Coordinates of C-alpha atoms in Angstrom, one line a residue:
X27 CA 4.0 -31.7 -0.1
X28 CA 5.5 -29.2 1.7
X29 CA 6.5 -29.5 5.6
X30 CA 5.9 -25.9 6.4
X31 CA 3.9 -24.6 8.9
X32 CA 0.2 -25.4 8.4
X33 CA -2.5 -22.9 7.8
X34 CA -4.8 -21.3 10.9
X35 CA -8.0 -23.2 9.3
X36 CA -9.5 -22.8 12.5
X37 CA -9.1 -19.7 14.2
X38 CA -10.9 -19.0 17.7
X39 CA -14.5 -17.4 16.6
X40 CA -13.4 -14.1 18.1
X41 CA -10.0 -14.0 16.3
X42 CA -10.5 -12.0 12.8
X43 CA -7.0 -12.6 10.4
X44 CA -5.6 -9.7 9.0
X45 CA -4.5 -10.6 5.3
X46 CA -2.7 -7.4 4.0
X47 CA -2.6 -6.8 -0.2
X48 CA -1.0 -3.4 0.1
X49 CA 2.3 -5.2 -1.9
X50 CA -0.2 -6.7 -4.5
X51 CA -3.4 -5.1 -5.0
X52 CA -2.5 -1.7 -3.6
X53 CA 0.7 -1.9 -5.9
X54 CA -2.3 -2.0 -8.9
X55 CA -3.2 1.4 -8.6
X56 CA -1.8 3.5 -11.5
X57 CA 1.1 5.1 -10.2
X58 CA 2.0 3.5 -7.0
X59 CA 4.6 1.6 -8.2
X60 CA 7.3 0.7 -5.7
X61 CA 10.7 -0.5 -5.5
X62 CA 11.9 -3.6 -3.9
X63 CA 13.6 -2.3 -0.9
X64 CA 10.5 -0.3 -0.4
X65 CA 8.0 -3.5 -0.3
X66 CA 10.6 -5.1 2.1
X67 CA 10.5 -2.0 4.3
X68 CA 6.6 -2.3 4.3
X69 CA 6.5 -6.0 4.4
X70 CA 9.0 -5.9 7.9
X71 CA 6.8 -3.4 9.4
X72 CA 3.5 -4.9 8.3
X73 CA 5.1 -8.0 10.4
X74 CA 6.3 -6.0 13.2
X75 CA 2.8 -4.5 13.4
X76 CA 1.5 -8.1 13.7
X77 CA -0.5 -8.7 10.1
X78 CA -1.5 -12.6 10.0
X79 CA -1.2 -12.6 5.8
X80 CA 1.1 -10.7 3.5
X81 CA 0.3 -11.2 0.2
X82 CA 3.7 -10.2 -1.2
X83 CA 2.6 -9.7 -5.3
X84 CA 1.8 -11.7 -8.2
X85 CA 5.3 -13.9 -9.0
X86 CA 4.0 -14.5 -12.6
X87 CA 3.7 -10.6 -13.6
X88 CA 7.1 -9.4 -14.0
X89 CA 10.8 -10.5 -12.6
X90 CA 10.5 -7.3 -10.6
X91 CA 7.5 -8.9 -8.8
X92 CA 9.2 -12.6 -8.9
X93 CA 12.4 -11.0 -6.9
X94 CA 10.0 -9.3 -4.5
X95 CA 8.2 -12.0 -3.1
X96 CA 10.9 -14.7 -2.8
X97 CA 12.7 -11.4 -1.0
X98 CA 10.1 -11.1 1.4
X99 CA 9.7 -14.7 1.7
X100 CA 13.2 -15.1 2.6
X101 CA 12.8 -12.0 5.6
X102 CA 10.0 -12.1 7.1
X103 CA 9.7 -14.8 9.8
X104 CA 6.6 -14.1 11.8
X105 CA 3.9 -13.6 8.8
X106 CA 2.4 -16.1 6.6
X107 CA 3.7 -15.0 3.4
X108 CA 1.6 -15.5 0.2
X109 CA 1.9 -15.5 -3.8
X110 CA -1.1 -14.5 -5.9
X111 CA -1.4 -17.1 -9.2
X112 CA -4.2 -17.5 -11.9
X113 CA -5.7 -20.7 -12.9
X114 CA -3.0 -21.9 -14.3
X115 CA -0.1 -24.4 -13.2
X116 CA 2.8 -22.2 -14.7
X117 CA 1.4 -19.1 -12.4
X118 CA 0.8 -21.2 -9.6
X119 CA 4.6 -23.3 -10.4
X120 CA 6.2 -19.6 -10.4
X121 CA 4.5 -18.8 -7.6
X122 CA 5.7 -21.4 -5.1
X123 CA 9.3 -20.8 -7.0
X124 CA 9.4 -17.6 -5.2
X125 CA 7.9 -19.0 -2.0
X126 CA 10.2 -21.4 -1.2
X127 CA 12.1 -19.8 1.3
X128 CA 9.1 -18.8 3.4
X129 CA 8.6 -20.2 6.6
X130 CA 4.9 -20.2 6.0
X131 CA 3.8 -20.0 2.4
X132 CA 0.7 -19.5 1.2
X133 CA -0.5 -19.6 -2.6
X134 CA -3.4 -17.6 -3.7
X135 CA -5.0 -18.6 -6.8
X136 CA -8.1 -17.3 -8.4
X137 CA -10.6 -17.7 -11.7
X138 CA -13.6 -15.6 -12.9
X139 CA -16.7 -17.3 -11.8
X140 CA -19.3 -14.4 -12.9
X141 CA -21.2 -15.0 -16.0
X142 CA -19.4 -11.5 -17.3
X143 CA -16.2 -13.2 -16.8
X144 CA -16.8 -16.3 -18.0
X145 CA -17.9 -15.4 -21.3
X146 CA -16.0 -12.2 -22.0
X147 CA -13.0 -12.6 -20.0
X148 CA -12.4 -16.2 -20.2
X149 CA -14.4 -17.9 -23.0
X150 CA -15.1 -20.6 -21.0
X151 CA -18.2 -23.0 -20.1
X152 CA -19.5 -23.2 -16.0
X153 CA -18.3 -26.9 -16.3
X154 CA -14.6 -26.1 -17.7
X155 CA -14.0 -23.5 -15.0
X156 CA -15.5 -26.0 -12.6
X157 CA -12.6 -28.3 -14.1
X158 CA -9.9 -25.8 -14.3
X159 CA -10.6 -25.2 -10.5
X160 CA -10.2 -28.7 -9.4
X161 CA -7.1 -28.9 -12.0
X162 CA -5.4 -26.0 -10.7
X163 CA -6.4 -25.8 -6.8
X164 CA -5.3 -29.5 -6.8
X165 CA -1.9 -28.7 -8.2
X166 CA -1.3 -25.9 -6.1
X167 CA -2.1 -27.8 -3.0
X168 CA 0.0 -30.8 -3.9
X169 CA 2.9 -28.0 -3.6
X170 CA 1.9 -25.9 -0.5
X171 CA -0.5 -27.1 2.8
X172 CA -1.8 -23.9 2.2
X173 CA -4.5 -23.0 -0.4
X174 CA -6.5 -19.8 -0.9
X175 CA -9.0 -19.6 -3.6
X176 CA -11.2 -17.0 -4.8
X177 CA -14.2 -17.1 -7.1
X178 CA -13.2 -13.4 -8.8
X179 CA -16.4 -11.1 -9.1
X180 CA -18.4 -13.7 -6.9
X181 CA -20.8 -10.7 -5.8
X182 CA -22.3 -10.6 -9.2
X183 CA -22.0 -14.9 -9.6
X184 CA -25.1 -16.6 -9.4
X185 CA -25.6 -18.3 -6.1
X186 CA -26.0 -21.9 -6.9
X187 CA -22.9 -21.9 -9.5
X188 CA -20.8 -20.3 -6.5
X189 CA -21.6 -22.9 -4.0
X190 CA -20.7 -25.4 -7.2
X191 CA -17.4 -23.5 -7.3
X192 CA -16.4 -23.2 -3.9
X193 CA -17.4 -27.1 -3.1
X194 CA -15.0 -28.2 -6.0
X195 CA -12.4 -25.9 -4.4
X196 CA -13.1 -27.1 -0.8
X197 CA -12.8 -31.0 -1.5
X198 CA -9.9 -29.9 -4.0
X199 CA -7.4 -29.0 -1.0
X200 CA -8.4 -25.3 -0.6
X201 CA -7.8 -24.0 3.3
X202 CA -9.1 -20.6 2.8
X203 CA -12.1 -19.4 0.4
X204 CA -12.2 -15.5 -0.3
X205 CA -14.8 -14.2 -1.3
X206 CA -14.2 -10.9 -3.4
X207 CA -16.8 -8.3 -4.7
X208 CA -14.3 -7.4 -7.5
X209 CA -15.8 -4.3 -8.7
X210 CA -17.5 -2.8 -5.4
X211 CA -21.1 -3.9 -6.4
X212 CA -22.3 -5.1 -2.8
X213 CA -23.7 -3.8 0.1
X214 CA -23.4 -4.8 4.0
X215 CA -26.5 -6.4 3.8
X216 CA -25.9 -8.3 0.9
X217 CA -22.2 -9.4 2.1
X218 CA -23.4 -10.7 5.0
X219 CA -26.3 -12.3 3.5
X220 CA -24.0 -13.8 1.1
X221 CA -21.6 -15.2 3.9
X222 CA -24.2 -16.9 5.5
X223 CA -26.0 -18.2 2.6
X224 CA -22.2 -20.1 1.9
X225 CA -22.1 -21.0 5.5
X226 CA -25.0 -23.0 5.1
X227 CA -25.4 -24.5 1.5
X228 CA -21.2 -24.7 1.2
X229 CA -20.3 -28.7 2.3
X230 CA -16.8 -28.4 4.2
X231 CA -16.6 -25.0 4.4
X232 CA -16.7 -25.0 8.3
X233 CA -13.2 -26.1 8.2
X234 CA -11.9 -23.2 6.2
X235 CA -11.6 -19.5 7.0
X236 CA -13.9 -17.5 5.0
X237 CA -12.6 -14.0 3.6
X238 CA -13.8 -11.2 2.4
X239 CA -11.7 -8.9 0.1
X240 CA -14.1 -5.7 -0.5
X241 CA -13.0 -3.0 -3.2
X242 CA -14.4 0.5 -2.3
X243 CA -15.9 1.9 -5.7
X244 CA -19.4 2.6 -3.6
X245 CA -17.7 3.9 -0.4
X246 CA -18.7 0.7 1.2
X247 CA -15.5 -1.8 1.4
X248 CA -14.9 -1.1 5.0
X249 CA -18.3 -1.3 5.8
X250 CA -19.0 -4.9 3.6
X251 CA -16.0 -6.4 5.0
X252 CA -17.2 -5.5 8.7
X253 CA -20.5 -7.0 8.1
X254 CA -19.2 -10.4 6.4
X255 CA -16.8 -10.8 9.8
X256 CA -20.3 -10.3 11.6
X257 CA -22.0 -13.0 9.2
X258 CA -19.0 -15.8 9.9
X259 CA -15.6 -14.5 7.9
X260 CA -12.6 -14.4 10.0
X261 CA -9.8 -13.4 7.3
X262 CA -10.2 -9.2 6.0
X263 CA -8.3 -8.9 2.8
X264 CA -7.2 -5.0 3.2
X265 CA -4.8 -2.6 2.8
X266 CA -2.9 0.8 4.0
X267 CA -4.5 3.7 3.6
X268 CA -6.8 1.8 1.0
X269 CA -4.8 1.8 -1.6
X270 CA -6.0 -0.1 -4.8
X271 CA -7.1 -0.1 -8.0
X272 CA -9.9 2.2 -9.2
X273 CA -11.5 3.7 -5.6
X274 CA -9.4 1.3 -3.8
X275 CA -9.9 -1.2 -1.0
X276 CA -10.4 -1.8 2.2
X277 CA -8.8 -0.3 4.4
X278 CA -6.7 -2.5 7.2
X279 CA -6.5 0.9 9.8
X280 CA -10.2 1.2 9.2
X281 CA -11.0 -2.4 9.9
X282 CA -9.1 -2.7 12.6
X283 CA -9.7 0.3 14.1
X284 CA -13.6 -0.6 14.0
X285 CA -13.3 -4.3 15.3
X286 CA -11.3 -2.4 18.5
X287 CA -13.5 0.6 19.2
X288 CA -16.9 -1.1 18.7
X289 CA -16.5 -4.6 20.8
X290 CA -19.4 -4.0 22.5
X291 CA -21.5 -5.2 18.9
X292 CA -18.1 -6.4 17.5
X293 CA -16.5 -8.9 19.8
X294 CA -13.4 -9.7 17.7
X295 CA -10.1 -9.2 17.8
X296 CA -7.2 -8.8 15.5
X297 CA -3.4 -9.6 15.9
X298 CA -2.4 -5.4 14.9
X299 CA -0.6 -3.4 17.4
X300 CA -3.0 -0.7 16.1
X301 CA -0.1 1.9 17.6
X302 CA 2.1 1.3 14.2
X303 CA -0.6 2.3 12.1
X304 CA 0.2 6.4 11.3
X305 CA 4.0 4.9 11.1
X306 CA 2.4 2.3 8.6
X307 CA 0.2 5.2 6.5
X308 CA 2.7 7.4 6.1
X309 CA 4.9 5.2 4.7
X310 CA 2.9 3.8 2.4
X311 CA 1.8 7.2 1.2
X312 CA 5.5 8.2 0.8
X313 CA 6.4 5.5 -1.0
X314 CA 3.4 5.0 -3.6
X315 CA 3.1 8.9 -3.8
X316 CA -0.5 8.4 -3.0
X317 CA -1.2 11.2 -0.5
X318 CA -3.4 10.4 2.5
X319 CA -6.8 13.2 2.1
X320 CA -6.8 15.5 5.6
X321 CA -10.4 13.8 6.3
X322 CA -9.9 9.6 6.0
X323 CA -10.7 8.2 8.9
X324 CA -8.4 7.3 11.2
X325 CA -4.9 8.2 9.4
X326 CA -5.8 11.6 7.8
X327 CA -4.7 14.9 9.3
X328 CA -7.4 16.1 10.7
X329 CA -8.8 13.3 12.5
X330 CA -7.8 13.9 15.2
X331 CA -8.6 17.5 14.6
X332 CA -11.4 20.2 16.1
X333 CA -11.8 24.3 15.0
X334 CA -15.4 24.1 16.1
X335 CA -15.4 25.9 19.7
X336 CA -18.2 23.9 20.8
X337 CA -15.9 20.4 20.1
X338 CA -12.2 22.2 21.3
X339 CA -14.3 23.3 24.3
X340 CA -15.5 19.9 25.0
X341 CA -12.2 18.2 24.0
X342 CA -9.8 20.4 26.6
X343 CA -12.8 19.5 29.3
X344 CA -13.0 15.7 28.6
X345 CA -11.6 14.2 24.7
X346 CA -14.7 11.5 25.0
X347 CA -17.0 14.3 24.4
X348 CA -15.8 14.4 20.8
X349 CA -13.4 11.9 20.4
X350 CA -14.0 7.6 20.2
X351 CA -10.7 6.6 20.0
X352 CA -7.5 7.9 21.5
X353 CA -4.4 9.7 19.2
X354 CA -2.1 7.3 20.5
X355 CA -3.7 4.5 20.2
X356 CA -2.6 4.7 16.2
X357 CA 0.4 6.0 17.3
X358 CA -0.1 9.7 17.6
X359 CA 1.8 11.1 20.4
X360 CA 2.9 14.7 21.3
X361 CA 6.1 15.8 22.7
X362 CA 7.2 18.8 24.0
X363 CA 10.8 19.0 22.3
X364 CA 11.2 21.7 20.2
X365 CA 13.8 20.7 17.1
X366 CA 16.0 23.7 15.9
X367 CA 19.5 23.9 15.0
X368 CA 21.1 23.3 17.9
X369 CA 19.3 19.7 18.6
X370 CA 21.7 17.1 18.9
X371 CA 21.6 13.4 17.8
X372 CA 19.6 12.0 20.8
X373 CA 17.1 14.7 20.5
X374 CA 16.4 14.1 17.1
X375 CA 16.8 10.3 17.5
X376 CA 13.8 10.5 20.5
X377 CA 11.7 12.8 18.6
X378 CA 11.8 10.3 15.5
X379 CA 10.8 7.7 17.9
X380 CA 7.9 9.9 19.1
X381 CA 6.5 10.5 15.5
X382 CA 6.4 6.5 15.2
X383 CA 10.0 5.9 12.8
X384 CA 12.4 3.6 14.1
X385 CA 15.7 4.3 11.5
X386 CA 18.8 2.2 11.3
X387 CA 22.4 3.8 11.9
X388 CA 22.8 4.6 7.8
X389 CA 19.4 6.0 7.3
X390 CA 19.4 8.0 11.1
X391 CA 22.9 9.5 10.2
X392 CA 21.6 10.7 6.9
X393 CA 18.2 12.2 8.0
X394 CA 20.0 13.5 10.5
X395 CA 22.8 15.7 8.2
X396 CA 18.9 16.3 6.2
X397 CA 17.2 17.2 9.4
X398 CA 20.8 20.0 10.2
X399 CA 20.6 21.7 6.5
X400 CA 17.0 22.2 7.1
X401 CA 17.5 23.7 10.7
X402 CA 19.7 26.0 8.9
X403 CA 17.2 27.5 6.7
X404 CA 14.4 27.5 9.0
X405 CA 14.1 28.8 12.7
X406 CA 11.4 26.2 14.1
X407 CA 11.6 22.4 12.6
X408 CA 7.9 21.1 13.3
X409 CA 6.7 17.5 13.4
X410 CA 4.9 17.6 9.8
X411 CA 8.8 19.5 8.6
X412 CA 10.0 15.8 10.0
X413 CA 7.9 13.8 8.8
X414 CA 8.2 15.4 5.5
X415 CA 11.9 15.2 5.6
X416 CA 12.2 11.4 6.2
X417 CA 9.1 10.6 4.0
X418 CA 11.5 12.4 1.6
X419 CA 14.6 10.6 2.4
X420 CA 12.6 7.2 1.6
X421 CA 11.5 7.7 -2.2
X422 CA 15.1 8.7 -2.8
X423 CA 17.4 6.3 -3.5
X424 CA 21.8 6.3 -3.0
X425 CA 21.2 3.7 -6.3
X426 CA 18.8 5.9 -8.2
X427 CA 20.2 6.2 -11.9
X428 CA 19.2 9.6 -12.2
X429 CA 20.3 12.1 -9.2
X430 CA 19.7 15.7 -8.8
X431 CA 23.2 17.7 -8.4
X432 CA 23.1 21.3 -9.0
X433 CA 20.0 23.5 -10.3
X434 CA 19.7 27.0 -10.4
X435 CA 16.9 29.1 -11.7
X436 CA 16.0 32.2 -13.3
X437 CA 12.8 33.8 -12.4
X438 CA 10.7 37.2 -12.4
X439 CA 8.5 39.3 -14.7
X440 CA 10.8 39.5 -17.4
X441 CA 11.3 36.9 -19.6
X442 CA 13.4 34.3 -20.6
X443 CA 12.7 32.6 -17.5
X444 CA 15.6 29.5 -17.5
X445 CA 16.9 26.4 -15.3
X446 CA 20.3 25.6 -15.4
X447 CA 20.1 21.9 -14.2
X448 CA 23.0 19.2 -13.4
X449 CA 22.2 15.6 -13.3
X450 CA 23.8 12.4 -12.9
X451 CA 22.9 9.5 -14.9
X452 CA 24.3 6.6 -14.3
X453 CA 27.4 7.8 -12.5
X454 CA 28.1 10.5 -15.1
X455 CA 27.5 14.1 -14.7
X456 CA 25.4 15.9 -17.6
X457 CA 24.6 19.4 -17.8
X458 CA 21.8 21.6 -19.6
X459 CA 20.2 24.7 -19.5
X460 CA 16.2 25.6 -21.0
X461 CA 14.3 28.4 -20.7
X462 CA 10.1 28.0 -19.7
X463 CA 7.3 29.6 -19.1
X464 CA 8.5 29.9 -15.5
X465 CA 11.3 28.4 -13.3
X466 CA 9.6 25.2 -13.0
X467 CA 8.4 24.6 -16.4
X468 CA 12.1 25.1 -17.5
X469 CA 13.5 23.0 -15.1
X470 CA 11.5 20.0 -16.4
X471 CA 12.9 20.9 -20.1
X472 CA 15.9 20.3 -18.7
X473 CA 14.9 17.4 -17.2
X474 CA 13.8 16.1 -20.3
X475 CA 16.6 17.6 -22.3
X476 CA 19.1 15.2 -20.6
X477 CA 16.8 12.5 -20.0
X478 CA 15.3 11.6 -23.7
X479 CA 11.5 10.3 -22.7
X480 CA 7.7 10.8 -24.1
X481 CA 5.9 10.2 -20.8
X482 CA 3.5 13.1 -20.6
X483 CA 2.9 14.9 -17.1
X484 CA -0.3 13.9 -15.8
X485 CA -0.6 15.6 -12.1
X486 CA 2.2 18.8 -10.5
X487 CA 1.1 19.1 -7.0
X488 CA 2.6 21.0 -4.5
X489 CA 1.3 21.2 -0.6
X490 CA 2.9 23.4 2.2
X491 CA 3.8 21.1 4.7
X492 CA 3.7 24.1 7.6
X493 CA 2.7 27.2 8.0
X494 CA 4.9 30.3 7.2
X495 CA 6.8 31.7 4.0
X496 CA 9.9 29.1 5.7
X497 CA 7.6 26.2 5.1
X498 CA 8.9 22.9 3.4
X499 CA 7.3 21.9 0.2
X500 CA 6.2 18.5 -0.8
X501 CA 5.6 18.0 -4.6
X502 CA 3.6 15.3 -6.4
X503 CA 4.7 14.2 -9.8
X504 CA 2.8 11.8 -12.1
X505 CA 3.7 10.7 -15.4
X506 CA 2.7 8.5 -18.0
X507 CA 4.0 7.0 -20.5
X508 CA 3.0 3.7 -22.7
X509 CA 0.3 2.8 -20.4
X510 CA 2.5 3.0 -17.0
X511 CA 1.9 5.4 -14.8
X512 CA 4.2 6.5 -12.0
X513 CA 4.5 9.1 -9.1
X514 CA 7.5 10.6 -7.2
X515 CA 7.5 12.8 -4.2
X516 CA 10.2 15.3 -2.9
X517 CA 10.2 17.5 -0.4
X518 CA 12.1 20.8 -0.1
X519 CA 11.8 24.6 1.1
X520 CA 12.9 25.2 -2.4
X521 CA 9.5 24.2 -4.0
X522 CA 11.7 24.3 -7.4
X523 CA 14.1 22.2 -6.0
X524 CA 11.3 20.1 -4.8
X525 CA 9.4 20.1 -8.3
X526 CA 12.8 18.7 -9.6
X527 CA 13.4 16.0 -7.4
X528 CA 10.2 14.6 -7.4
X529 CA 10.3 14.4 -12.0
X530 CA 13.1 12.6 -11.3
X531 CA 11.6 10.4 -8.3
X532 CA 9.2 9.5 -11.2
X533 CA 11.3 9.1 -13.9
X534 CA 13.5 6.3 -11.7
X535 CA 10.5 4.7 -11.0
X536 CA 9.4 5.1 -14.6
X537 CA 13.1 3.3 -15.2
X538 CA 11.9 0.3 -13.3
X539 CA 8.7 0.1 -15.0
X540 CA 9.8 0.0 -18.3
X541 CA 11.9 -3.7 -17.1
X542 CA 8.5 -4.8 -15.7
X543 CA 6.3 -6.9 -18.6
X544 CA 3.0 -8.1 -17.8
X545 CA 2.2 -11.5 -19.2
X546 CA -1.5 -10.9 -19.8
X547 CA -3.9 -8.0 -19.6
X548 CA -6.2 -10.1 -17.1
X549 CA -3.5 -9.6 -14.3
X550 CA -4.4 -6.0 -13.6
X551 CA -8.2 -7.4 -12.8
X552 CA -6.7 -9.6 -10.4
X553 CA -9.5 -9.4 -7.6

């Protein structure tokens, strides 16, 4: 048994824990694969922003995923740091390999308890997933003082059978039951219903925490979680921006932005220092290449945005007329420095503090020599150009195997339209140039020329990041290939040079992909 510290089994009724899956279940959605150093960036600031639980990934699914969670074990001091596992003692045996050097591990382990899952997912009988629960939970607890189980797709489980389940997890060693509706098939109503119903009929389960872990297929995660914290559960499973498989989860700024604006019918608190949470979304979305839409709540553009002249009217008179919640208290602020060519390094160091990024000397020096070339081609350097430009410098890496180093482009009414294209590929320099049906078209044959590959191009996006023929483009990428989907960003005034760095985002991603195996198909229905 291990000596670490000891789960929060009994929080105060008003304190809700925050358990973050952005690493694990937000890393499921097709395309949002991340790196290592980018799931320790998000795990360090999911801990600086005070998140309870960070459920790192699923140790079992790939050495990629092994390597990340004993990585983020081993850094992050503050949060309880957790392993997802299946039903089985090798899952839950890797899982606590890579959790050993957490100061407070958790192991999260899980089996289908619907009759849908039983019989098509897992052959089994009610009584042998009764018995593989005690098996497993059992095992798992006589490694880690800290258990989480979850009954998947208990929102379409039949009651009686879940209380069954849960009991034999509860007197198993289980410290926390989740409670996920898998697919998005509840409603607030039913969640809480559902929560109290367990409260009641559940024996021992008033010395767990009770969590919910709400997917958002109906539009009503946010709204299901909220109402289970209302019914008794004081652990949210969520994530940034909502990111997850299908229409995703949760999300964590929603949740906590709800539980903090509406305490007069809420009275719970969370741990977040809600004024990291735009630093938090935009990192996540630069990083997974998942875009944040200008209208989600809390995080997107124009939330904090009026054209109506009745609402800009009553904003400039009194911001409560059409505002609930204050820009800065998700860390929105406004400054009045304007960034040009002639801003020096403290300037541009206080104005990245403004827009919420806090960058170490290496990373500050080079979005700083970024930040110069761009002055150079553009009169005005707005926040958005910023944010752009270090969103950019994040989903490119110094250890990338495939590096932009010269392109130029032919382009116009008359054809051949051409790209002549240098990349580096592992350290060596190779050069081609195509013709396409335009400059962009025959920049990826080049792409594809040097770099052999059959993933097919499934989304080319490009959004002006400002206003103005000078504006910076940021380019969405997403290819597929053999079932794995990835998406790079980039973000230039060139919007070919943009198009070309993000392929090649996405093919490096791609790269890692291919190293990452999955043992079984059931791992992507984690939840």
């Amino acid at each position: 048994m291990t000596d670490a510290v000891t789960s929060e089994a009994a929080p105060k009724r008003d304190r809700v824990l925050i358990f973050d899956t952005t690493l694990r279940d937000g890393e499921q959605s097709p395309g949002a694969s991340m790196t290592l150093d980018e799931k320790l960036r998000i795990a360090q600031l999911l801990e600086e922003m005070g998140v309870d639980i960070i459920e790192a990934g699923f140790p079992i699914a790939s050495d990629g995923d092994f390597e990340a969670v004993k990585t983020i074990a081993e850094a992050c001091r503050k949060a309880r740091i957790c392993g997802l596992a299946r039903a089985s003692k090798k899952d839950i045996d890797r899982a606590w390999e890579a959790l050993q050097g957490a100061a407070a591990p958790r192991i999260h382990t899980f089996i289908g308890t619907s009759p849908l899952h039983r019989e098509h997912q897992l052959a089994m009988s009610p009584e042998q997933v009764l018995a593989k629960i005690d098996e497993t939970v059992r095992h798992a607890r006589a490694l880690c003082d800290d258990v989480q189980w979850s009954p998947m797709d208990a929102t379409r489980t039949e009651f009686d059978y879940l209380v069954e389940t849960i009991d034999t997890a509860i007197a198993a060693g289980a410290r926390t039951i989740n409670i996920p509706d898998t697919v998005g098939y509840t409603a607030p109503g039913e969640s809480a219903s559902l929560i109290r119903r367990l409260r009641e009929r559940c024996a021992g389960i008033e010395a767990c925490v009770i969590s919910t872990h709400c997917h958002n297929d109906l539009g009503m995660a946010t709204a299901n979680a909220l109402a289970a914290v209302e019914a008794g559960a004081r652990q949210v499973e969520c994530t940034i921006n909502g990111l997850g498989e299908r229409a995703g989860n949760a999300a964590l700024e929603e949740v906590v932005m709800a539980l903090k604006v509406r305490r007069d019918i809420m009275p719970f608190e969370t741990g977040v220092d809600t004024r990291k949470i735009m630093q938090a979304s935009r990192l996540v979305a630069a990083v997974s290449g998942f875009p944040v839409q200008y209208n989600k709540a809390i995080v997107g553009k124009n939330a904090f945005a009026h054209e109506s002249g009745i609402h800009q009217d009553g904003v400039l008179k009194n911001a409560e007329t059409f505002e609930i919640m204050r820009p800065e208290d998700v860390g929105l602020t406004e400054s009045n420095l304007v960034m040009g060519k002639h801003s020096g390094r403290h300037a541009f160091r206080e104005k990245l503090r403004d827009l919420g990024y806090e960058l170490g000397d290496n990373a500050f020096e080079d979005a700083f020599l970024r930040f110069k070339a761009l002055a150079d081609r553009k009169k005005e350097v707005f926040d958005d150009d910023l944010r752009a430009l270090v969103d950019d410098a994040t989903t490119s890496q110094a250890n990338d195997r495939i590096q932009v180093k010269f392109l130029r482009v032919i382009c116009g009414t008359q054809a051949p339209q051409s790209a002549d294209l240098i990349l580096e590929i592992d350290g060596e320099e190779r050069r081609n140039t195509s013709d396409g049906d335009g400059p962009v078209d025959a920049a990826f044959r080049a792409i594809k020329a040097l770099v052999p590959h059959e993933a097919a191009l499934k989304l080319y996006q490009v959004h002006a990041v400002t206003d103005g023929t000078d504006a910076q483009a940021t380019v969405s990428v997403r290819l597929e290939e053999g079932g794995k989907i990835v998406t790079g960003q980039a973000a230039d005034t060139d919007t070919i040079v943009a198009s070309t760095r993000a392929y090649v985002n996405a093919l490096n991603k791609l790269l890692v992909r291919r190293e990452k195996s999955a043992p079984a198909s059931e791992i992507s229905a984690a939840q």
